[in-house]
Structures are given as structure tokens and as C-alpha cells.
GROMACS .gro file of C-alpha atoms in nm:
model
  319
    1MET     CA    1   0.404  -0.245  -0.687
    2GLU     CA    2   0.200  -0.070  -0.955
    3HIS     CA    3  -0.148   0.080  -0.929
    4ASP     CA    4  -0.464  -0.028  -1.105
    5VAL     CA    5  -0.762   0.147  -1.262
    6THR     CA    6  -1.058  -0.028  -1.096
    7ARG     CA    7  -1.097  -0.255  -0.798
    8ALA     CA    8  -1.227  -0.601  -0.877
    9GLU     CA    9  -1.555  -0.716  -0.726
   10THR     CA   10  -1.557  -0.995  -0.471
   11GLY     CA   11  -1.464  -1.323  -0.637
   12ARG     CA   12  -1.442  -1.692  -0.559
   13VAL     CA   13  -1.244  -1.750  -0.240
   14ILE     CA   14  -0.957  -1.997  -0.269
   15ALA     CA   15  -0.928  -2.223   0.035
   16LEU     CA   16  -0.593  -2.191   0.213
   17SER     CA   17  -0.580  -2.565   0.274
   18GLY     CA   18  -0.207  -2.615   0.224
   19PRO     CA   19   0.059  -2.636   0.496
   20ARG     CA   20   0.080  -2.344   0.740
   21THR     CA   21   0.418  -2.173   0.735
   22GLU     CA   22   0.561  -1.926   0.987
   23ARG     CA   23   0.883  -1.730   0.966
   24ASN     CA   24   1.054  -1.492   1.209
   25VAL     CA   25   1.292  -1.241   1.056
   26ARG     CA   26   1.558  -1.033   1.228
   27LYS     CA   27   1.664  -0.824   0.932
   28PRO     CA   28   1.402  -0.735   0.668
   29LEU     CA   29   1.473  -0.804   0.301
   30HIS     CA   30   1.644  -0.527   0.107
   31ILE     CA   31   1.490  -0.438  -0.229
   32SER     CA   32   1.786  -0.598  -0.410
   33GLU     CA   33   1.727  -0.923  -0.220
   34MET     CA   34   1.359  -0.913  -0.317
   35PHE     CA   35   1.451  -0.902  -0.686
   36LEU     CA   36   1.726  -1.166  -0.654
   37LYS     CA   37   1.490  -1.407  -0.481
   38GLY     CA   38   1.185  -1.315  -0.684
   39LEU     CA   39   1.322  -1.350  -1.037
   40PRO     CA   40   1.395  -1.726  -1.016
   41ARG     CA   41   1.046  -1.780  -0.872
   42ALA     CA   42   0.894  -1.572  -1.150
   43ALA     CA   43   1.056  -1.794  -1.412
   44ARG     CA   44   0.853  -2.088  -1.279
   45LYS     CA   45   0.524  -1.906  -1.218
   46GLU     CA   46   0.282  -1.721  -1.443
   47GLN     CA   47   0.105  -1.394  -1.368
   48GLY     CA   48  -0.265  -1.431  -1.301
   49LYS     CA   49  -0.256  -1.809  -1.257
   50LEU     CA   50  -0.217  -2.034  -0.955
   51THR     CA   51   0.097  -2.242  -0.993
   52GLU     CA   52   0.028  -2.609  -1.050
   53GLY     CA   53   0.144  -2.828  -0.763
   54ILE     CA   54   0.132  -2.551  -0.499
   55VAL     CA   55  -0.163  -2.572  -0.262
   56PRO     CA   56  -0.180  -2.233  -0.091
   57GLY     CA   57  -0.179  -2.228   0.286
   58PRO     CA   58  -0.159  -1.967   0.560
   59MET     CA   59   0.176  -1.784   0.556
   60ILE     CA   60   0.287  -1.572   0.852
   61VAL     CA   61   0.599  -1.355   0.871
   62ARG     CA   62   0.697  -1.180   1.196
   63GLN     CA   63   0.952  -0.926   1.304
   64ARG     CA   64   0.990  -0.868   1.677
   65GLY     CA   65   1.141  -0.576   1.862
   66LEU     CA   66   1.141  -0.313   1.585
   67ARG     CA   67   1.242   0.022   1.729
   68PHE     CA   68   1.104   0.318   1.538
   69ASP     CA   69   1.364   0.565   1.415
   70PRO     CA   70   1.255   0.924   1.494
   71ARG     CA   71   1.477   1.061   1.216
   72ARG     CA   72   1.316   0.836   0.957
   73ILE     CA   73   0.972   0.933   1.083
   74GLU     CA   74   1.053   1.302   1.048
   75ALA     CA   75   1.189   1.245   0.698
   76TYR     CA   76   0.866   1.060   0.611
   77ARG     CA   77   0.664   1.350   0.755
   78ARG     CA   78   0.850   1.600   0.535
   79VAL     CA   79   0.821   1.399   0.214
   80CYS     CA   80   0.449   1.333   0.267
   81GLU     CA   81   0.381   1.681   0.414
   82TYR     CA   82   0.210   1.505   0.700
   83GLU     CA   83   0.062   1.744   0.955
   84SER     CA   84   0.030   1.532   1.272
   85GLU     CA   85   0.185   1.643   1.600
   86PRO     CA   86   0.568   1.613   1.606
   87GLY     CA   87   0.675   1.305   1.801
   88ARG     CA   88   0.372   1.110   1.682
   89VAL     CA   89   0.393   0.843   1.417
   90PRO     CA   90   0.185   0.937   1.108
   91LEU     CA   91  -0.106   0.701   1.049
   92PRO     CA   92   0.029   0.546   0.723
   93TYR     CA   93   0.396   0.532   0.833
   94PRO     CA   94   0.409   0.175   0.978
   95GLU     CA   95   0.306   0.029   0.642
   96ILE     CA   96   0.658   0.085   0.503
   97HIS     CA   97   0.793  -0.164   0.759
   98PHE     CA   98   0.555  -0.436   0.636
   99THR     CA   99   0.664  -0.430   0.271
  100PRO     CA  100   0.972  -0.649   0.334
  101LEU     CA  101   0.764  -0.891   0.543
  102MET     CA  102   0.507  -0.933   0.266
  103ALA     CA  103   0.796  -0.976   0.023
  104GLU     CA  104   0.925  -1.268   0.233
  105ALA     CA  105   0.597  -1.445   0.164
  106ILE     CA  106   0.568  -1.338  -0.200
  107VAL     CA  107   0.916  -1.465  -0.298
  108SER     CA  108   0.868  -1.792  -0.107
  109ASN     CA  109   0.836  -2.124  -0.288
  110ARG     CA  110   0.501  -2.164  -0.111
  111PHE     CA  111   0.347  -1.851  -0.266
  112PRO     CA  112   0.118  -1.976  -0.547
  113LEU     CA  113   0.147  -1.674  -0.780
  114SER     CA  114   0.428  -1.503  -0.969
  115PRO     CA  115   0.604  -1.239  -0.757
  116LEU     CA  116   0.630  -1.013  -1.062
  117GLY     CA  117   0.357  -0.781  -1.183
  118LEU     CA  118   0.166  -0.761  -0.856
  119ILE     CA  119  -0.051  -0.447  -0.842
  120HIS     CA  120  -0.139  -0.271  -0.517
  121THR     CA  121  -0.518  -0.220  -0.550
  122HIS     CA  122  -0.643  -0.140  -0.202
  123GLN     CA  123  -0.518  -0.042   0.143
  124THR     CA  124  -0.695  -0.023   0.477
  125ILE     CA  125  -0.523   0.107   0.791
  126THR     CA  126  -0.661   0.132   1.144
  127LEU     CA  127  -0.492   0.318   1.428
  128HIS     CA  128  -0.620   0.170   1.753
  129GLU     CA  129  -0.395   0.367   1.990
  130PRO     CA  130  -0.146   0.653   1.940
  131LEU     CA  131   0.202   0.557   1.820
  132HIS     CA  132   0.513   0.740   1.936
  133ALA     CA  133   0.848   0.795   1.768
  134HIS     CA  134   1.047   0.584   2.018
  135ASP     CA  135   0.806   0.289   2.038
  136VAL     CA  136   0.933  -0.070   2.020
  137VAL     CA  137   0.683  -0.290   1.837
  138ASP     CA  138   0.625  -0.638   1.696
  139LEU     CA  139   0.503  -0.678   1.338
  140THR     CA  140   0.306  -0.962   1.179
  141ALA     CA  141   0.213  -0.998   0.812
  142GLU     CA  142  -0.017  -1.286   0.721
  143LEU     CA  143  -0.136  -1.414   0.385
  144ALA     CA  144  -0.503  -1.403   0.482
  145SER     CA  145  -0.703  -1.477   0.166
  146ILE     CA  146  -0.690  -1.534  -0.209
  147ARG     CA  147  -0.981  -1.463  -0.443
  148GLU     CA  148  -1.026  -1.551  -0.808
  149THR     CA  149  -1.181  -1.257  -0.997
  150HIS     CA  150  -1.245  -1.177  -1.361
  151ARG     CA  151  -0.914  -0.985  -1.367
  152GLY     CA  152  -0.698  -1.250  -1.201
  153TYR     CA  153  -0.623  -1.329  -0.837
  154GLU     CA  154  -0.653  -1.084  -0.550
  155VAL     CA  155  -0.444  -1.151  -0.239
  156ASP     CA  156  -0.505  -0.998   0.103
  157PHE     CA  157  -0.225  -0.957   0.355
  158ALA     CA  158  -0.341  -0.887   0.711
  159LEU     CA  159  -0.097  -0.658   0.892
  160ALA     CA  160  -0.072  -0.621   1.270
  161LEU     CA  161   0.150  -0.407   1.489
  162ASP     CA  162   0.162  -0.476   1.863
  163ARG     CA  163   0.319  -0.278   2.145
  164GLY     CA  164   0.369  -0.539   2.413
  165ALA     CA  165   0.040  -0.726   2.444
  166THR     CA  166  -0.165  -0.440   2.290
  167ARG     CA  167  -0.273  -0.418   1.927
  168VAL     CA  168  -0.206  -0.056   1.834
  169TRP     CA  169  -0.220  -0.056   1.451
  170SER     CA  170  -0.354  -0.293   1.187
  171GLY     CA  171  -0.420  -0.300   0.817
  172VAL     CA  172  -0.503  -0.500   0.505
  173THR     CA  173  -0.297  -0.475   0.187
  174THR     CA  174  -0.462  -0.610  -0.128
  175VAL     CA  175  -0.256  -0.693  -0.436
  176LEU     CA  176  -0.369  -0.825  -0.773
  177SER     CA  177  -0.198  -1.075  -1.002
  178ARG     CA  178  -0.363  -0.994  -1.334
  179ALA     CA  179  -0.470  -1.261  -1.580
  180GLU     CA  180  -0.332  -1.233  -1.933
  181GLU     CA  181  -0.674  -1.126  -2.061
  182ALA     CA  182  -0.683  -0.833  -1.818
  183ARG     CA  183  -0.322  -0.737  -1.894
  184SER     CA  184  -0.395  -0.722  -2.266
  185GLY     CA  185  -0.706  -0.509  -2.211
  186ARG     CA  186  -0.922  -0.735  -2.426
  187ARG     CA  187  -1.188  -0.776  -2.157
  188ARG     CA  188  -1.422  -0.482  -2.116
  189ARG     CA  189  -1.486  -0.356  -1.767
  190THR     CA  190  -1.849  -0.401  -1.661
  191ARG     CA  191  -1.840  -0.222  -1.326
  192VAL     CA  192  -1.797   0.150  -1.278
  193GLU     CA  193  -1.728   0.263  -0.923
  194SER     CA  194  -1.905   0.580  -0.820
  195ALA     CA  195  -1.690   0.870  -0.710
  196PRO     CA  196  -1.734   1.049  -0.376
  197PRO     CA  197  -1.880   1.400  -0.369
  198ARG     CA  198  -1.626   1.648  -0.499
  199VAL     CA  199  -1.497   1.889  -0.234
  200ALA     CA  200  -1.191   2.073  -0.361
  201THR     CA  201  -0.944   2.143  -0.082
  202GLN     CA  202  -0.592   2.147  -0.226
  203VAL     CA  203  -0.429   2.166  -0.566
  204LEU     CA  204  -0.060   2.093  -0.572
  205SER     CA  205   0.227   2.005  -0.800
  206VAL     CA  206   0.399   1.667  -0.774
  207SER     CA  207   0.764   1.707  -0.870
  208ARG     CA  208   0.958   1.452  -1.071
  209SER     CA  209   1.182   1.392  -0.765
  210THR     CA  210   0.893   1.280  -0.539
  211GLY     CA  211   0.942   0.912  -0.622
  212VAL     CA  212   1.310   0.913  -0.527
  213ALA     CA  213   1.240   1.115  -0.211
  214PHE     CA  214   0.975   0.865  -0.097
  215ALA     CA  215   1.199   0.571  -0.188
  216ARG     CA  216   1.466   0.707   0.046
  217VAL     CA  217   1.230   0.704   0.346
  218SER     CA  218   1.026   0.396   0.255
  219GLY     CA  219   1.292   0.165   0.112
  220ASP     CA  220   1.070   0.098  -0.192
  221TRP     CA  221   1.308   0.142  -0.486
  222ASN     CA  222   1.089  -0.018  -0.751
  223PRO     CA  223   1.214   0.129  -1.080
  224HIS     CA  224   0.880   0.254  -1.212
  225HIS     CA  225   0.875   0.510  -0.926
  226LEU     CA  226   1.217   0.662  -0.988
  227TRP     CA  227   1.320   0.810  -1.326
  228TRP     CA  228   1.185   0.814  -1.681
  229PHE     CA  229   1.458   0.577  -1.804
  230THR     CA  230   1.373   0.318  -1.534
  231ALA     CA  231   0.997   0.357  -1.579
  232LYS     CA  232   0.989   0.343  -1.960
  233PRO     CA  233   1.092  -0.026  -1.993
  234LEU     CA  234   0.797  -0.105  -1.765
  235GLY     CA  235   0.548   0.073  -1.990
  236TYR     CA  236   0.542   0.425  -1.843
  237GLN     CA  237   0.658   0.737  -2.026
  238ARG     CA  238   0.731   0.901  -1.691
  239PRO     CA  239   0.777   0.760  -1.339
  240ILE     CA  240   0.463   0.706  -1.132
  241ALA     CA  241   0.417   0.814  -0.771
  242HIS     CA  242   0.418   0.554  -0.494
  243GLY     CA  243   0.062   0.471  -0.402
  244MET     CA  244   0.134   0.500  -0.031
  245TRP     CA  245   0.275   0.850  -0.083
  246THR     CA  246  -0.054   0.946  -0.248
  247PHE     CA  247  -0.239   0.770   0.036
  248ALA     CA  248  -0.050   0.976   0.295
  249ARG     CA  249  -0.110   1.305   0.111
  250ALA     CA  250  -0.485   1.237   0.096
  251VAL     CA  251  -0.510   1.128   0.460
  252THR     CA  252  -0.323   1.426   0.599
  253VAL     CA  253  -0.577   1.663   0.443
  254ALA     CA  254  -0.870   1.481   0.604
  255LEU     CA  255  -0.693   1.467   0.941
  256ARG     CA  256  -0.566   1.824   0.955
  257GLY     CA  257  -0.634   1.954   1.304
  258ILE     CA  258  -0.786   1.627   1.428
  259ASP     CA  259  -0.674   1.473   1.758
  260GLU     CA  260  -0.503   1.149   1.657
  261ASP     CA  261  -0.544   1.015   2.010
  262MET     CA  262  -0.876   0.875   1.891
  263PRO     CA  263  -0.902   0.555   1.681
  264ILE     CA  264  -0.884   0.630   1.308
  265GLU     CA  265  -0.941   0.416   1.001
  266ALA     CA  266  -0.851   0.496   0.641
  267SER     CA  267  -0.953   0.281   0.346
  268ILE     CA  268  -0.846   0.370  -0.007
  269SER     CA  269  -0.857   0.206  -0.351
  270PHE     CA  270  -0.574   0.288  -0.591
  271LYS     CA  271  -0.690   0.393  -0.935
  272ARG     CA  272  -0.499   0.544  -1.229
  273PRO     CA  273  -0.121   0.586  -1.204
  274LEU     CA  274  -0.003   0.933  -1.104
  275LEU     CA  275   0.265   1.033  -1.355
  276MET     CA  276   0.541   1.264  -1.229
  277PRO     CA  277   0.571   1.555  -1.269
  278GLY     CA  278   0.200   1.630  -1.248
  279ARG     CA  279  -0.069   1.832  -1.076
  280ILE     CA  280  -0.329   1.682  -0.846
  281GLN     CA  281  -0.638   1.796  -0.661
  282ILE     CA  282  -0.695   1.650  -0.315
  283GLU     CA  283  -1.059   1.642  -0.209
  284ALA     CA  284  -1.136   1.567   0.156
  285PRO     CA  285  -1.370   1.736   0.400
  286ARG     CA  286  -1.211   1.779   0.739
  287LEU     CA  287  -1.292   1.521   1.007
  288GLU     CA  288  -1.452   1.694   1.302
  289SER     CA  289  -1.590   1.437   1.547
  290GLN     CA  290  -1.584   1.075   1.658
  291GLY     CA  291  -1.807   0.844   1.460
  292GLN     CA  292  -1.771   1.056   1.146
  293CYS     CA  293  -1.646   0.936   0.806
  294VAL     CA  294  -1.547   1.163   0.517
  295PRO     CA  295  -1.480   1.072   0.151
  296VAL     CA  296  -1.133   1.138   0.014
  297ALA     CA  297  -1.009   1.156  -0.343
  298VAL     CA  298  -0.694   1.246  -0.530
  299ARG     CA  299  -0.761   1.347  -0.889
  300ASP     CA  300  -0.577   1.481  -1.188
  301ALA     CA  301  -0.608   1.858  -1.153
  302ARG     CA  302  -0.686   1.901  -1.525
  303THR     CA  303  -0.908   1.603  -1.614
  304ALA     CA  304  -1.048   1.509  -1.267
  305ALA     CA  305  -0.957   1.144  -1.338
  306PRO     CA  306  -0.917   0.970  -1.000
  307HIS     CA  307  -0.585   0.841  -0.872
  308VAL     CA  308  -0.725   0.723  -0.536
  309LEU     CA  309  -1.074   0.708  -0.388
  310GLY     CA  310  -1.174   0.613  -0.036
  311GLU     CA  311  -1.273   0.739   0.306
  312VAL     CA  312  -1.127   0.828   0.644
  313CYS     CA  313  -1.317   0.765   0.966
  314ALA     CA  314  -1.274   0.883   1.324
  315LEU     CA  315  -1.398   0.572   1.500
  316ALA     CA  316  -1.621   0.598   1.803
  317SER     CA  317  -1.437   0.535   2.129
  318ASN     CA  318  -1.631   0.219   2.199
  319ALA     CA  319  -1.549   0.072   1.854
   0.00000   0.00000   0.00000
């Protein structure tokens, strides 16, 4: 999925009044299967428009008994330079296991929008209890809401990860199917989102190999993240970084030294694409106590244009 410049304001909610569908998967979709199933659907659906004859309804996809792979977690930690205690699961890590579950819904005949051109605009993640590298968990991804906005249709997927009967991690992934008017850039933006206070903490280089390295640990091999010759046909002169890699890099700065035994929530909007290679500045005051929230930002090191903006909170224990 790509990344967008501004997050749309709240729009008209579309009632999910169609049939409820539930699916249990044993083996998640591979990226090649996503494209093979998605392309025929895309031929019959248009970006930024609800497909005539499809009444959207709740869609739930589950995967039970997923056993975390400690080697994959450590590889993720290295690629994202995540600083949490070894043996712990980094806060953003579980999200990579939900991508195939959301894809199951998106490439379904019951999904009312084209599976192509979806843009990842916002991500919220909440850690309720610590996760460990050998945990066995159950995952649920649910099509929770659809909103019509001036840019097209925003879709929320509610994500839940349970260890036994306990909810240990949850999140919301928002994607946008842009209307033709928004894709062409003819409509002027009327809303400018204010940036958080600037607190420079790290300046670092993002190598051209970062996209491939993250694809190896995440399974997200979308071509615009990989090489210049796979990104250029999609409108990019250079590959763009995965949004969730940028998310992880921002979060690890805010959480450096924090005890991740406490509940934590991170909420970030994806802004301008991060072209690789490039240089970024990560701005995030350090979290120091329960009940505290700090703003986070990843900006272009030269122009200060934002790539992501958001906040990270150490939730109070009674939250």
C-alpha cells in the first residue's frame, strides 16, 4: 500500500447493512496470491467508487494458533533498529501478520471497492499486555467501517490479537480508495493539519536497500517499495519506504528506555512518501511516565516536510 499526503476529515459513514461474512484461514495469502486474486476483482471495480450491486457488510477474517517465530522477530528488530528488550515482541511487529488477513477481505467478491490503489493513511496500535517471542496467538481482522470523504472512501480494519481469552494487542488500519478527482489532483486541499512541536532527536540515512530488507521480514513485496525499476511504472522515480517501517523507527525513539510492561498506544498518520535513499529526522521526546503522551514526527532532513505525524502514549494502568 502507498502513503498519502493528508488525512481526510471524518466523512459520511456507509452502513454495513449487507450480509455478514466470516472466514477462518490456516495459511495466510502470499503476496503473489494477493495479486492473482486481486487483479480480476480490480477489472470489475473502480477506484474511489462503491461497486454497484455490492451492499457492504461486516467481514471478519481469523487465523488461530499463530506461533511467533523468534528468528523473524529478531530480524524485524534489526531492520527497524527497534530497541525493546530481547525476547519481547516489538510494539508494531504483530501488524505484519494482519496484512494477509486484510487482503483476504480486500480481494473478496464482497469487498465493495477496487483492491488496487489502496493507500495506507493511518495506523493505531495498542499494546494491552507484554508479548513474548514464543507466544501462540489468535488474530482477527474485521472490516469495521467505511466513510465517504471528499477524497474517496476510507476503510477501517479493526485488528485484534488474543492470547487465550486475553486481548493483548489491538489496532486500527485505515486505507483510502481515492476518487478520480483526488488522484488527478484537481481538487484543492482545504485542510492543513498542524505539526507537533519540533524536537530533533535523530538524523539518519535510509539506504536504498531498506525496502527489500523490510519486505523480507514483513512479507510485503509490493513493487513500489523495492527497486527503482519496479517503482517507476507506479509513478515513483525511486522506491518508497514501507510506512510500517517508518512507523517502527519513529516509535522506537519515543520508547527508548521505557518499560514496555505497561500499556502503550501509538497513533500515526502517514504523509508524504519517503523516497529511498534519503535522509530523515525523527522527532520524539522520550516517554517517561504512565499517563504521558508525546508527539512523534518523521521529516525530510533537508526540507522538514513530514513523512509521518502522530503520538505515542504510555497508558495509565487503570486504562
